[in-house]
Short mmCIF file of C-alpha atoms and ligand atoms in Angstrom, two decimals:
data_model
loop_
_atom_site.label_atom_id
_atom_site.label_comp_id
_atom_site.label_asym_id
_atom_site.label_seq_id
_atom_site.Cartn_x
_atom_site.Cartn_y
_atom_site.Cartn_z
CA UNK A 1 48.34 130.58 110.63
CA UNK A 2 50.34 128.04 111.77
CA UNK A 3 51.52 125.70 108.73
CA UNK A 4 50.53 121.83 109.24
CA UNK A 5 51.68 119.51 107.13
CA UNK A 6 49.21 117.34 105.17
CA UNK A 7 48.46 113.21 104.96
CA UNK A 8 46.81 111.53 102.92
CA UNK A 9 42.56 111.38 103.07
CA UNK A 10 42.30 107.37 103.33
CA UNK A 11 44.33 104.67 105.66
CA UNK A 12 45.28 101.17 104.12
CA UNK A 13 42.99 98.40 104.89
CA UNK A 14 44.92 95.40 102.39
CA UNK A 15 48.42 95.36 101.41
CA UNK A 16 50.26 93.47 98.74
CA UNK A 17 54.66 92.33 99.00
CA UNK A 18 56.80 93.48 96.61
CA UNK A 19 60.19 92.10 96.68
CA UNK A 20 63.43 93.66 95.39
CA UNK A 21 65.80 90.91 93.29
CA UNK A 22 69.78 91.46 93.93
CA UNK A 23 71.57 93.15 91.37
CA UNK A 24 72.81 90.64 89.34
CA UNK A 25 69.45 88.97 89.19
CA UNK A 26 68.23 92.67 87.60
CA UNK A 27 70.78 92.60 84.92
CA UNK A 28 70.12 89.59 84.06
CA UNK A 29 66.31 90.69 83.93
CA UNK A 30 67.04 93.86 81.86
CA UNK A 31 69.04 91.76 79.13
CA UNK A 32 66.02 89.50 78.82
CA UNK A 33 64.01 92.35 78.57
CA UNK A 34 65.87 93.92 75.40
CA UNK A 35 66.34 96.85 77.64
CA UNK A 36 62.68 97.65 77.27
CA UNK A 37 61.04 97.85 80.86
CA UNK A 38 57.64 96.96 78.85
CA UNK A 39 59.33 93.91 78.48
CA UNK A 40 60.24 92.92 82.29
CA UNK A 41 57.41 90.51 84.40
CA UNK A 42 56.00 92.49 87.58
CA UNK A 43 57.54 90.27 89.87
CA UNK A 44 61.27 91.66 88.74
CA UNK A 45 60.25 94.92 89.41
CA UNK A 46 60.57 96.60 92.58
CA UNK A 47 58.75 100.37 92.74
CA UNK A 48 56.54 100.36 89.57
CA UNK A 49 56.52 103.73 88.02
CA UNK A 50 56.28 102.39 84.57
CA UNK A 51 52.86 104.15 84.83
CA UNK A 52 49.93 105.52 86.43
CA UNK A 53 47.35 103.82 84.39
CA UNK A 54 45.39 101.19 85.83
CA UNK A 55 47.61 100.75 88.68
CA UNK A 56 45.70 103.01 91.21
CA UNK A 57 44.06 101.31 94.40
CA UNK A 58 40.62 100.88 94.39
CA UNK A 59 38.82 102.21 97.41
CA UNK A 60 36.34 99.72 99.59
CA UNK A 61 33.16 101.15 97.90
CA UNK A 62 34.22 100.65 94.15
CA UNK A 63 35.37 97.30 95.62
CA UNK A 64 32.00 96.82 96.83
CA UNK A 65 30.97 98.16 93.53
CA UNK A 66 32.45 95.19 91.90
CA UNK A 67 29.62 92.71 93.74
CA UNK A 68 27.14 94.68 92.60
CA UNK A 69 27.77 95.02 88.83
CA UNK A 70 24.86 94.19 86.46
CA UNK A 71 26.00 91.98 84.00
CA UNK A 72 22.91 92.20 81.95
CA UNK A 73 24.52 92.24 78.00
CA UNK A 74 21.86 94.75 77.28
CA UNK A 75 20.66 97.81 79.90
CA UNK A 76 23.19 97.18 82.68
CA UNK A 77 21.69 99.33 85.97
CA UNK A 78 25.77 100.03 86.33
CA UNK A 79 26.06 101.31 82.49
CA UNK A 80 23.19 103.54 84.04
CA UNK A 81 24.89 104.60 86.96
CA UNK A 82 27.95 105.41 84.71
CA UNK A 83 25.91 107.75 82.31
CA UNK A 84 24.53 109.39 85.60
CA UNK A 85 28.20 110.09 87.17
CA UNK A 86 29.26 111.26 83.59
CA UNK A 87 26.87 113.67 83.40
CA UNK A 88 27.37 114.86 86.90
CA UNK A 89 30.66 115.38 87.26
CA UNK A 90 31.89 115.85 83.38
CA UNK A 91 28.84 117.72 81.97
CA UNK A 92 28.20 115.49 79.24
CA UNK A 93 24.87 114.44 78.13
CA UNK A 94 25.73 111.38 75.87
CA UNK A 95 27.96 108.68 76.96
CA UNK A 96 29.84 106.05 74.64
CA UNK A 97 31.28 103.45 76.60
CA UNK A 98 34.77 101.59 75.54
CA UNK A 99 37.07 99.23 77.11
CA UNK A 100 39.97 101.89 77.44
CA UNK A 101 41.02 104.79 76.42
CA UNK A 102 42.58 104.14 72.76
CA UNK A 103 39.14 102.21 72.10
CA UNK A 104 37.82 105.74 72.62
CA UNK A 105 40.40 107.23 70.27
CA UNK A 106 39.92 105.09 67.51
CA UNK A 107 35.71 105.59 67.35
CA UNK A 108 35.94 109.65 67.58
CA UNK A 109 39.08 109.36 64.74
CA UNK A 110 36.87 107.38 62.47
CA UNK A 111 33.79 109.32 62.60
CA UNK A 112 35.32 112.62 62.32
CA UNK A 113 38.38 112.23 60.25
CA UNK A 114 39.08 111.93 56.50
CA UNK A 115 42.13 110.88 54.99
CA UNK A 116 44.08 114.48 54.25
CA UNK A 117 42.40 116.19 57.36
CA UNK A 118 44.55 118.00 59.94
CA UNK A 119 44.13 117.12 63.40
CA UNK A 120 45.87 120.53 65.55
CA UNK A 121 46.30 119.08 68.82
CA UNK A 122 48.37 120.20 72.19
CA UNK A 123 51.61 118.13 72.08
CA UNK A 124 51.02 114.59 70.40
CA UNK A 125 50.32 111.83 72.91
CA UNK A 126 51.35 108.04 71.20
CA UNK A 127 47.75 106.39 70.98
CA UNK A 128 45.72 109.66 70.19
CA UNK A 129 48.15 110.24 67.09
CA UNK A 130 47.76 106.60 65.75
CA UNK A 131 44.78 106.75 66.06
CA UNK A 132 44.49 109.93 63.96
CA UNK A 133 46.84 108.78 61.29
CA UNK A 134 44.92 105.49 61.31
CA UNK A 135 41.91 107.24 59.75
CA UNK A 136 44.00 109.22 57.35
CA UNK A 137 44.29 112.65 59.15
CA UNK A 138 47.68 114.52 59.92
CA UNK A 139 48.55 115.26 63.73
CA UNK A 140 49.97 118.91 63.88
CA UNK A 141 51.16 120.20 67.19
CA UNK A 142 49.92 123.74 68.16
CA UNK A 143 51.25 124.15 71.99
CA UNK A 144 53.27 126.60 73.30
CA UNK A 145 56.96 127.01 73.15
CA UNK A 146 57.37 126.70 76.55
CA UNK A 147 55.76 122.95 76.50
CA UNK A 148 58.96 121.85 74.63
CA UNK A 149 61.21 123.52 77.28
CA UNK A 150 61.99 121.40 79.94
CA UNK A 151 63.90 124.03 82.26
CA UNK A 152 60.80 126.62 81.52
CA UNK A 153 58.39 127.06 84.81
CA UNK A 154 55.44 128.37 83.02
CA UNK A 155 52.34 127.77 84.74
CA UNK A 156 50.54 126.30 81.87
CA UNK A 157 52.80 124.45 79.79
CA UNK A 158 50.02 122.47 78.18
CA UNK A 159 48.47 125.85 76.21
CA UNK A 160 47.64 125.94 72.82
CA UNK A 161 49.34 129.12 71.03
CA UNK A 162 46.48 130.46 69.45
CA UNK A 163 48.77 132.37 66.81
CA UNK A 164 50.09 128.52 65.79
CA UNK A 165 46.12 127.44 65.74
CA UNK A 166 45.26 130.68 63.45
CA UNK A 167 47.75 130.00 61.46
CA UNK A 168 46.99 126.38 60.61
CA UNK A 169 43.55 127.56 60.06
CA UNK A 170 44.38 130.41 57.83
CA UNK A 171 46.75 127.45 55.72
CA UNK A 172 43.95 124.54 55.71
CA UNK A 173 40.90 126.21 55.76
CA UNK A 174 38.36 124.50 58.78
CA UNK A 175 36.99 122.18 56.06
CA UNK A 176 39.95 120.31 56.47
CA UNK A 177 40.15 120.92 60.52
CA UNK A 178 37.44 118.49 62.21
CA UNK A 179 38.32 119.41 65.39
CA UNK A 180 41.35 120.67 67.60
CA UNK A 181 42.29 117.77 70.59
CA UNK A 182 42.80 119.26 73.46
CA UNK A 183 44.80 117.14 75.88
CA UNK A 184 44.03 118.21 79.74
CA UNK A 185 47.63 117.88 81.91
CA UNK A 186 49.57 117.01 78.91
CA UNK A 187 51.00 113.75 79.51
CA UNK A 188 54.44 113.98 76.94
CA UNK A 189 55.23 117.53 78.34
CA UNK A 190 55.81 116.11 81.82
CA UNK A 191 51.87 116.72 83.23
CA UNK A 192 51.45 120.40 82.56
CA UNK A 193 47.99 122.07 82.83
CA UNK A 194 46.29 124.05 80.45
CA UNK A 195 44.53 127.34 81.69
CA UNK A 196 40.87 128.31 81.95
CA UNK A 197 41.63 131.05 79.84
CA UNK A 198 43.23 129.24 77.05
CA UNK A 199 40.83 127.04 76.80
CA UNK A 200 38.37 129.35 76.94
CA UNK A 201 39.62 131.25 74.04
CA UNK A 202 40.09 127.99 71.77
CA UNK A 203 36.76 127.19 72.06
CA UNK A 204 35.49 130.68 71.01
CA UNK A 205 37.60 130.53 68.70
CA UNK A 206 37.02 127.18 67.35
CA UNK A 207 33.17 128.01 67.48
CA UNK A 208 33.67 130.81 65.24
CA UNK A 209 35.35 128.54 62.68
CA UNK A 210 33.15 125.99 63.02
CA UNK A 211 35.84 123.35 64.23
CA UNK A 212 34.66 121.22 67.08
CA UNK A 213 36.97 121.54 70.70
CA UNK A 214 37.80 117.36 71.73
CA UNK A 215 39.24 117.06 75.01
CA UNK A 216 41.81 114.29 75.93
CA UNK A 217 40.15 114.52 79.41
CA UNK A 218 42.07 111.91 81.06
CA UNK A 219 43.62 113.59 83.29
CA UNK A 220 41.63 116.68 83.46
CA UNK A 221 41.30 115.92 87.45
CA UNK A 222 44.71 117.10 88.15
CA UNK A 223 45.00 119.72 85.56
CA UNK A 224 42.00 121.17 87.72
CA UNK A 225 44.14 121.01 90.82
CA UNK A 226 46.56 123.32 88.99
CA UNK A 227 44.11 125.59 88.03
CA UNK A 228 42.64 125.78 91.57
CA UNK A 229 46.37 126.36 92.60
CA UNK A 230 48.06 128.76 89.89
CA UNK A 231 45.05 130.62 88.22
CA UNK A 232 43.71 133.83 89.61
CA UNK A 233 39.88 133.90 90.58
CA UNK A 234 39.74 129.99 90.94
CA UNK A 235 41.36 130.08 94.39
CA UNK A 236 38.16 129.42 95.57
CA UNK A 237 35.99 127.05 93.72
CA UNK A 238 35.76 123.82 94.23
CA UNK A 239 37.84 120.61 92.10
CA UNK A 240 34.39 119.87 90.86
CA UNK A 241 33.65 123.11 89.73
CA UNK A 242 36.85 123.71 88.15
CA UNK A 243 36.18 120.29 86.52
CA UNK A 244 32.95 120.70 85.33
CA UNK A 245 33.71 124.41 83.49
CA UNK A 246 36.67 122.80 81.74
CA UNK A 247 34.51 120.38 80.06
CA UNK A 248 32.17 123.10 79.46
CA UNK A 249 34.51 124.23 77.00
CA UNK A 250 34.41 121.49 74.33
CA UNK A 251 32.06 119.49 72.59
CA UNK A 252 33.32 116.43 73.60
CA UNK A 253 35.85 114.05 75.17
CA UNK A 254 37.91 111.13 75.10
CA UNK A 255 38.81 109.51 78.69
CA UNK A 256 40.84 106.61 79.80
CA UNK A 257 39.48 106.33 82.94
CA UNK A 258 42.50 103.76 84.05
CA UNK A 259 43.72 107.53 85.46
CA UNK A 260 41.74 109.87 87.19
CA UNK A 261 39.04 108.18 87.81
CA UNK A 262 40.62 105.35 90.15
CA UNK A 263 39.84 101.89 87.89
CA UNK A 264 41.79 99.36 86.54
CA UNK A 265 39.99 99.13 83.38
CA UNK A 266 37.76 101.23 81.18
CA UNK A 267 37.39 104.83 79.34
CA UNK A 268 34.83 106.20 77.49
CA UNK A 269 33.64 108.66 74.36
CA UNK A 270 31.61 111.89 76.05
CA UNK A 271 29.81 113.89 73.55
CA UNK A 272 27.12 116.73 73.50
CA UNK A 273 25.95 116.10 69.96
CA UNK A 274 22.98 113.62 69.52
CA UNK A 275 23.60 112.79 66.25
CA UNK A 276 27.29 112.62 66.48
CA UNK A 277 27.24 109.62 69.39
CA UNK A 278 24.09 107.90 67.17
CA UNK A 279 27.40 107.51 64.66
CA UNK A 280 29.97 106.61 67.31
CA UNK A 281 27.46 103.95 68.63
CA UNK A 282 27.00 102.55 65.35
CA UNK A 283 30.84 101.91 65.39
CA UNK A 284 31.18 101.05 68.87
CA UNK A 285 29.06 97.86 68.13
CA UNK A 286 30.92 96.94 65.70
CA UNK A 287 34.41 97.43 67.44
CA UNK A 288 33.93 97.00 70.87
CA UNK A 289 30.70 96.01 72.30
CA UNK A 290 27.24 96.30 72.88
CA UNK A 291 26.49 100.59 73.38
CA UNK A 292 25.67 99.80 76.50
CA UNK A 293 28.65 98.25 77.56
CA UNK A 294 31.53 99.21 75.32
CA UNK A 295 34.35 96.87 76.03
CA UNK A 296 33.49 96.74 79.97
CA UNK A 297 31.52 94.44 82.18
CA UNK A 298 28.92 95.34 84.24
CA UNK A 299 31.19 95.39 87.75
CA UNK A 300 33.54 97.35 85.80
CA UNK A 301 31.22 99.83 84.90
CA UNK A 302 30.20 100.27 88.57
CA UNK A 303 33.19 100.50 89.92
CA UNK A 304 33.88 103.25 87.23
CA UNK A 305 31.08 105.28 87.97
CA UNK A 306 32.33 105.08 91.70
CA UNK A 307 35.29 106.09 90.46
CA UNK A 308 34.32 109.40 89.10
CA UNK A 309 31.77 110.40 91.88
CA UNK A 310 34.94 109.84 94.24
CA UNK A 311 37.40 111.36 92.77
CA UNK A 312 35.31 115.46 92.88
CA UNK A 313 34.05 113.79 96.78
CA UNK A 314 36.87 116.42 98.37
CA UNK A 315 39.74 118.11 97.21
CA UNK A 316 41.83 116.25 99.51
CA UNK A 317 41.94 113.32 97.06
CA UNK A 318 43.78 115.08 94.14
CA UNK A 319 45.80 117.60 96.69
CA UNK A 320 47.26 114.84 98.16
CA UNK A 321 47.71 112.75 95.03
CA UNK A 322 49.47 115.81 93.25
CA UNK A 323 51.06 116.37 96.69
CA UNK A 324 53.02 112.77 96.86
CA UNK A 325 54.39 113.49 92.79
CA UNK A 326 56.00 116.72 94.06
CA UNK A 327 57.25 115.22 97.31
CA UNK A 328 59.14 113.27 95.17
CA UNK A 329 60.16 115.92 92.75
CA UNK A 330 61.55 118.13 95.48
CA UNK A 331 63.35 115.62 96.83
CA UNK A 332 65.13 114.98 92.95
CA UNK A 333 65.34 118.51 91.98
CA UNK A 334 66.76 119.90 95.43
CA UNK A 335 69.72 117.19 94.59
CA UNK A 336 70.29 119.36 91.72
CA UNK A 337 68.91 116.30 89.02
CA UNK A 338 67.53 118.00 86.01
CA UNK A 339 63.43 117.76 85.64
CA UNK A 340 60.85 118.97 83.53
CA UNK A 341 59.39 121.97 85.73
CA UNK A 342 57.29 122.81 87.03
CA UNK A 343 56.29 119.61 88.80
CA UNK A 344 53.47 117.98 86.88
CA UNK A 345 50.31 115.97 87.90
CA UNK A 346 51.47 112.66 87.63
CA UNK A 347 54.84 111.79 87.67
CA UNK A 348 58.31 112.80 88.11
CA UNK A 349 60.20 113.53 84.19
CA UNK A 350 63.55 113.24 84.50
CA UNK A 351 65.23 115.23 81.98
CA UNK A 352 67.97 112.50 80.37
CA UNK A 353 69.34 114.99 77.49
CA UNK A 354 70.38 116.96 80.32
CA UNK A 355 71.28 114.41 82.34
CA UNK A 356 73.43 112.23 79.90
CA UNK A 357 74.65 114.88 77.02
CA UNK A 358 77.40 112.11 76.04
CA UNK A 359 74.66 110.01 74.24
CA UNK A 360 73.17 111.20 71.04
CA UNK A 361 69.65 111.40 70.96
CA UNK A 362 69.61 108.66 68.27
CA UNK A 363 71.24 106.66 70.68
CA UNK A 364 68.29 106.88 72.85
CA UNK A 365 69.11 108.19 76.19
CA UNK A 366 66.07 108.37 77.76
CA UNK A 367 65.38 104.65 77.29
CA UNK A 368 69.34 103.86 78.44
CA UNK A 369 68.78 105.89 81.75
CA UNK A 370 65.20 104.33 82.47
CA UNK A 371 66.53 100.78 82.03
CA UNK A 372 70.02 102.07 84.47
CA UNK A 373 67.24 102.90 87.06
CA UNK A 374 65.61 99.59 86.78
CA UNK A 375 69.16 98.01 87.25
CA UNK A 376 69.88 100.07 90.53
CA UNK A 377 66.90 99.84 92.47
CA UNK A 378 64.52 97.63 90.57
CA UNK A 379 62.54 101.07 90.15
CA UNK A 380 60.45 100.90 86.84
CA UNK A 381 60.22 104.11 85.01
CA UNK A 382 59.57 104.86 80.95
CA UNK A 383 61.12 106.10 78.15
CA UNK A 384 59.25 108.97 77.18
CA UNK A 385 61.59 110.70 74.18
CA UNK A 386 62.97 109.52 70.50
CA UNK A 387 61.65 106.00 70.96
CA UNK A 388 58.16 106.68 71.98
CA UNK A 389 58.10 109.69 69.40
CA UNK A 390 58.64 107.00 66.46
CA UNK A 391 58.87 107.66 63.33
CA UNK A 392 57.48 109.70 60.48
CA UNK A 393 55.06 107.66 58.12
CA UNK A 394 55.59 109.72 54.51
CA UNK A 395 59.82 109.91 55.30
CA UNK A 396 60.37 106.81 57.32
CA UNK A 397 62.75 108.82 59.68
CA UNK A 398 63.06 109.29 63.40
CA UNK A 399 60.78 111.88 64.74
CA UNK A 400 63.16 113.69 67.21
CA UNK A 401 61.06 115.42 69.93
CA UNK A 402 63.17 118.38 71.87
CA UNK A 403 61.79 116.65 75.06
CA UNK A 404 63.95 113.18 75.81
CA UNK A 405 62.35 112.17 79.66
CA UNK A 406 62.13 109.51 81.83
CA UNK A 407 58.90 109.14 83.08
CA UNK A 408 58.46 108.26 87.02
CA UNK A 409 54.71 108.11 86.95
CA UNK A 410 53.16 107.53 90.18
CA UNK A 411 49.72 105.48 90.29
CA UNK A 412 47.19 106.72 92.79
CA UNK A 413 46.86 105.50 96.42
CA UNK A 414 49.28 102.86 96.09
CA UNK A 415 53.38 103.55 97.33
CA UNK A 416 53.78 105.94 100.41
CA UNK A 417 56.54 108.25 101.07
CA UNK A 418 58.93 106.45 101.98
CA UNK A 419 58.75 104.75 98.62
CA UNK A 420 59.53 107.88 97.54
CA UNK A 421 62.41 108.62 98.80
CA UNK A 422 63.74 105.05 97.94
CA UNK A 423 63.40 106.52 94.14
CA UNK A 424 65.14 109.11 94.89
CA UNK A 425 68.10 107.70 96.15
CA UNK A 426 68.15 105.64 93.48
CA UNK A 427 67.33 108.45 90.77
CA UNK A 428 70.45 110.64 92.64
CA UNK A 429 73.19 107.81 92.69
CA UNK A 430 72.55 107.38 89.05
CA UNK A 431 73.08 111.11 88.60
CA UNK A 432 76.29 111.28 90.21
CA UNK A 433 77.61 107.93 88.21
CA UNK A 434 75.71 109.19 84.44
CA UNK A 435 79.22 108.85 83.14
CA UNK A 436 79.00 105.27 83.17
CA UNK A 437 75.84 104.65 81.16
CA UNK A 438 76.07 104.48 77.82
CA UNK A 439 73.50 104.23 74.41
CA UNK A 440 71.58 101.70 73.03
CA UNK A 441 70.58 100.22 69.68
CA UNK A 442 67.45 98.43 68.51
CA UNK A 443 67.52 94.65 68.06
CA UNK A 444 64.30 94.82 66.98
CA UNK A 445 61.97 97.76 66.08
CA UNK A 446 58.35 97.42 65.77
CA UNK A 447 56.62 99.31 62.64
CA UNK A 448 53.78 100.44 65.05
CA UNK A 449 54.00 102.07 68.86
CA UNK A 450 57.44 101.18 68.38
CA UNK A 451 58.18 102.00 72.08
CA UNK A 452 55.63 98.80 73.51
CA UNK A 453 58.13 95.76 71.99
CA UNK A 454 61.18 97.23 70.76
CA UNK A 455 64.15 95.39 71.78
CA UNK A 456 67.61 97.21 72.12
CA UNK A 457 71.57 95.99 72.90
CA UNK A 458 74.27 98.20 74.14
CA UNK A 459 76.30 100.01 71.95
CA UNK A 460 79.88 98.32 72.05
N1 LIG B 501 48.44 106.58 78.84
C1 LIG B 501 50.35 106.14 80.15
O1 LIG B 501 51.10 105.34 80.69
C2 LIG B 501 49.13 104.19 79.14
C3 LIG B 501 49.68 103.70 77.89
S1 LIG B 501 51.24 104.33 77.39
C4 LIG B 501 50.93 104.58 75.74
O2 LIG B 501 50.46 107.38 80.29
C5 LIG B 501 46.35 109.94 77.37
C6 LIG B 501 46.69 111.33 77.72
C7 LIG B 501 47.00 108.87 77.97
C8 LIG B 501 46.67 107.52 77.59
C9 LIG B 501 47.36 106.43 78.12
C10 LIG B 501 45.66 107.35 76.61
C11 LIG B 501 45.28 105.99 76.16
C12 LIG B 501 45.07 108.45 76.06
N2 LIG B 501 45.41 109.70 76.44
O3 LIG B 501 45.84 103.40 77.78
O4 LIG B 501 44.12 103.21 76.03
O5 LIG B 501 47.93 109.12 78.89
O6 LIG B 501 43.43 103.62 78.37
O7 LIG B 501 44.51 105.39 77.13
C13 LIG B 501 49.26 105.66 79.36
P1 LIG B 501 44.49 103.81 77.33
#
């Protein structure tokens, strides 16, 4: 057949300016900003890749959604309407609502950790290992080789290696294991799916053992597009099916719903076990809200539960939000820039170790080269690398992750193409002048999710 190319499913009905600042107005911007793109206002920034959480557009009917929001403090119709879509789309008979994702995190840490558990998970992700630590367990990473690789193009990067898992297990003993977290599109390792298969077997596994499977579902959309895409006999199901067996596979899940599913605001706890949400409830009212609310309002709640339904409406939706990250990745890599490959779910990784071997890692290149970009084009990026990976609680030193990235993550719905190829101008002029940036050091370091605050200065 003749090959078409493909557009997005939805046209723009309400548009927003963005500005860019001259150049010397963005260095002065970045020096106020300790070099931290956290740290710069909205209105300095030109293309906002810092992230693709919260930032997606709405469509007209969760706008709609909005006006229609109970705000009833106790029995909301919309918290109603959000237990319906969870079920329906996710699988998951109880629903624990929170304000965001971390909220989430920090009620299924405390009712299933204790201090000197082990918590195997699939690459750390920043708020899901405080949170862990928090309640006294120990985050061990259990993914595959590959994951750490940035040049590697296996398919599913975000596996766990069951031999690592077995091992852990065999060391521990599951009285010590609550429960493996399973992160879907694994955010650190540049987006990367985990298979059917994989997860498939960890759960058998698990079940054997009597250790409970906890997705980190947030982005379990697009790691459903991959599987669609790259795994054999799921050429032809739907997103929604894909979706729905994946959650199958665990016993429950933590979502920030500020990704997938197309809000600004919210998340939630999913769980199969009864008993176990009666105990994340009784926390949840004590941490963030009413159980019937969590830490959302009623509007937000419908507009969530919106959200979700719309996301598994057609495949078009994640095709051609998958499809716009590796427009943009083509255009970087065919320049010859070095990325994490394959291209992930939702954002460009730019690989800065590669990219800048003249700065030591301690020296933070990743978080030099995101704050160069900001200073070319007024594109916002993040470090994702030695600053992010902070540091070790017992030794007090820097955790140095193999992976030191700059994160272009694109939100949903919001920058068309030729956005994109703005960046990658941008992200290609830098490459050919790398010479000229050099590292940082911190002015100030916070003692918690150092990466948020920290200030830094140039070195010399
Ligand atoms: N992710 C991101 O930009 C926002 C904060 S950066 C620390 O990628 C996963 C896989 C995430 C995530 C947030 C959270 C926390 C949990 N799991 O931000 O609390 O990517 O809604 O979710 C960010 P909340």
């Amino acid at each position: 057949m003749e090959r078409r190319s493909w557009a997005e499913p939805y046209k723009i009905k309400m548009v927003e300016p963005i500005k860019m600042l001259s150049r010397e107005e963005r260095e002065r911007a970045i020096v106020e900003a300790g070099y931290n793109t956290f740290l710069l206002r909205s209105d300095d920034v030109y293309i906002d890749l810092l992230t693709d959480s919260g930032t997606s557009a709405m469509s007209d009917y969760q706008w709609a959604g909005l006006m229609l929001g109970d705000e009833a403090y106790a029995g909301s119709r919309s918290f109603y309407h959000l237990v319906d879509a969870v079920k329906d789309v996710y699988g998951y008979p109880e629903l624990v609502p929170t304000h965001q994702g971390r909220g989430a995190e920090h009620i299924l840490s405390q009712i299933l950790i204790k201090p000197g558990d082990i918590v195997p998970g699939n690459m750390y992700f920043t708020t899901t290992r405080f949170h862990q630590e928090y309640a006294g367990g120990t985050f061990v990473d259990v993914i595959v080789d590959e994951a750490h690789e940035p040049a590697s193009r296996f398919p599913f990067k975000g596996n766990v290696d069951m031999a690592k898992l077995r091992a852990l297990v065999d060391e521990y003993g599951s009285e010590r294991i609550p429960y493996i977290s399973v992160e879907t599109n694994v955010n650190m390792a540049g987006g990367q799916p985990i298979s059917m298969a994989n997860l498939r077997e960890v759960y058998e596994y698990c079940h054997a053992n009597d250790i409970y499977v906890m997705l980190d579902a947030t982005r379990a959309l697009e790691n459903a597009y991959f599987i669609q895409r790259r795994e054999p006999g799921y050429e032809d199901k739907t997103i929604r099916e894909i979706l729905f067996e994946i959650c199958s596979y665990s016993d429950g899940a933590t979502v920030s719903s500020k990704k997938d599913n197309l809000v600004n605001i919210g998340g939630f706890l999913a769980l199969r076990d009864p008993e176990l949400a009666k105990r994340a409830r009784a926390l949840l009212v004590a941490f963030e809200g009413l159980h019937t609310y969590g830490g959302m309002s009623g509007r937000d709640m419908e507009a969530l539960a919106r959200g979700i339904r719309e996301m598994v409406a057609t495949d078009d939706h994640v095709a051609a939000r998958v499809g716009q990250v590796e427009y943009l990745g083509n255009l970087i890599d065919k320049a010859g820039v070095p990325i994490v490959q394959p291209i992930g779910g939702h954002g460009i990784f730019l690989d800065a170790k590669s990219i800048l071997p003249h700065i030591p890692q301690d020296e933070f290149p990743a978080q030099a080269l995101t704050a160069a970009l900001y200073v070319d084009s007024g594109v916002r990026g993040m470090e994702r690398g030695i600053v992010s990976a902070g540091r070790d609680p017992e030794t007090g030193e820097h955790h140095y992750p193999k992976l030191e990235l700059v994160r272009l993550a694109i939100p949903r719905r919001v920058y068309t193409q030729a956005h994109m190829d703005v960046v990658a101008e941008s992200v290609v002029h830098l490459y050919e002048h790398k010479d000229e940036i050099g590292g940082l050091e911190f002015t100030y370091e916070p003692e918690e999710l150092r990466f948020f605050q920290a200030r830094f200065k140039p070195i010399g």
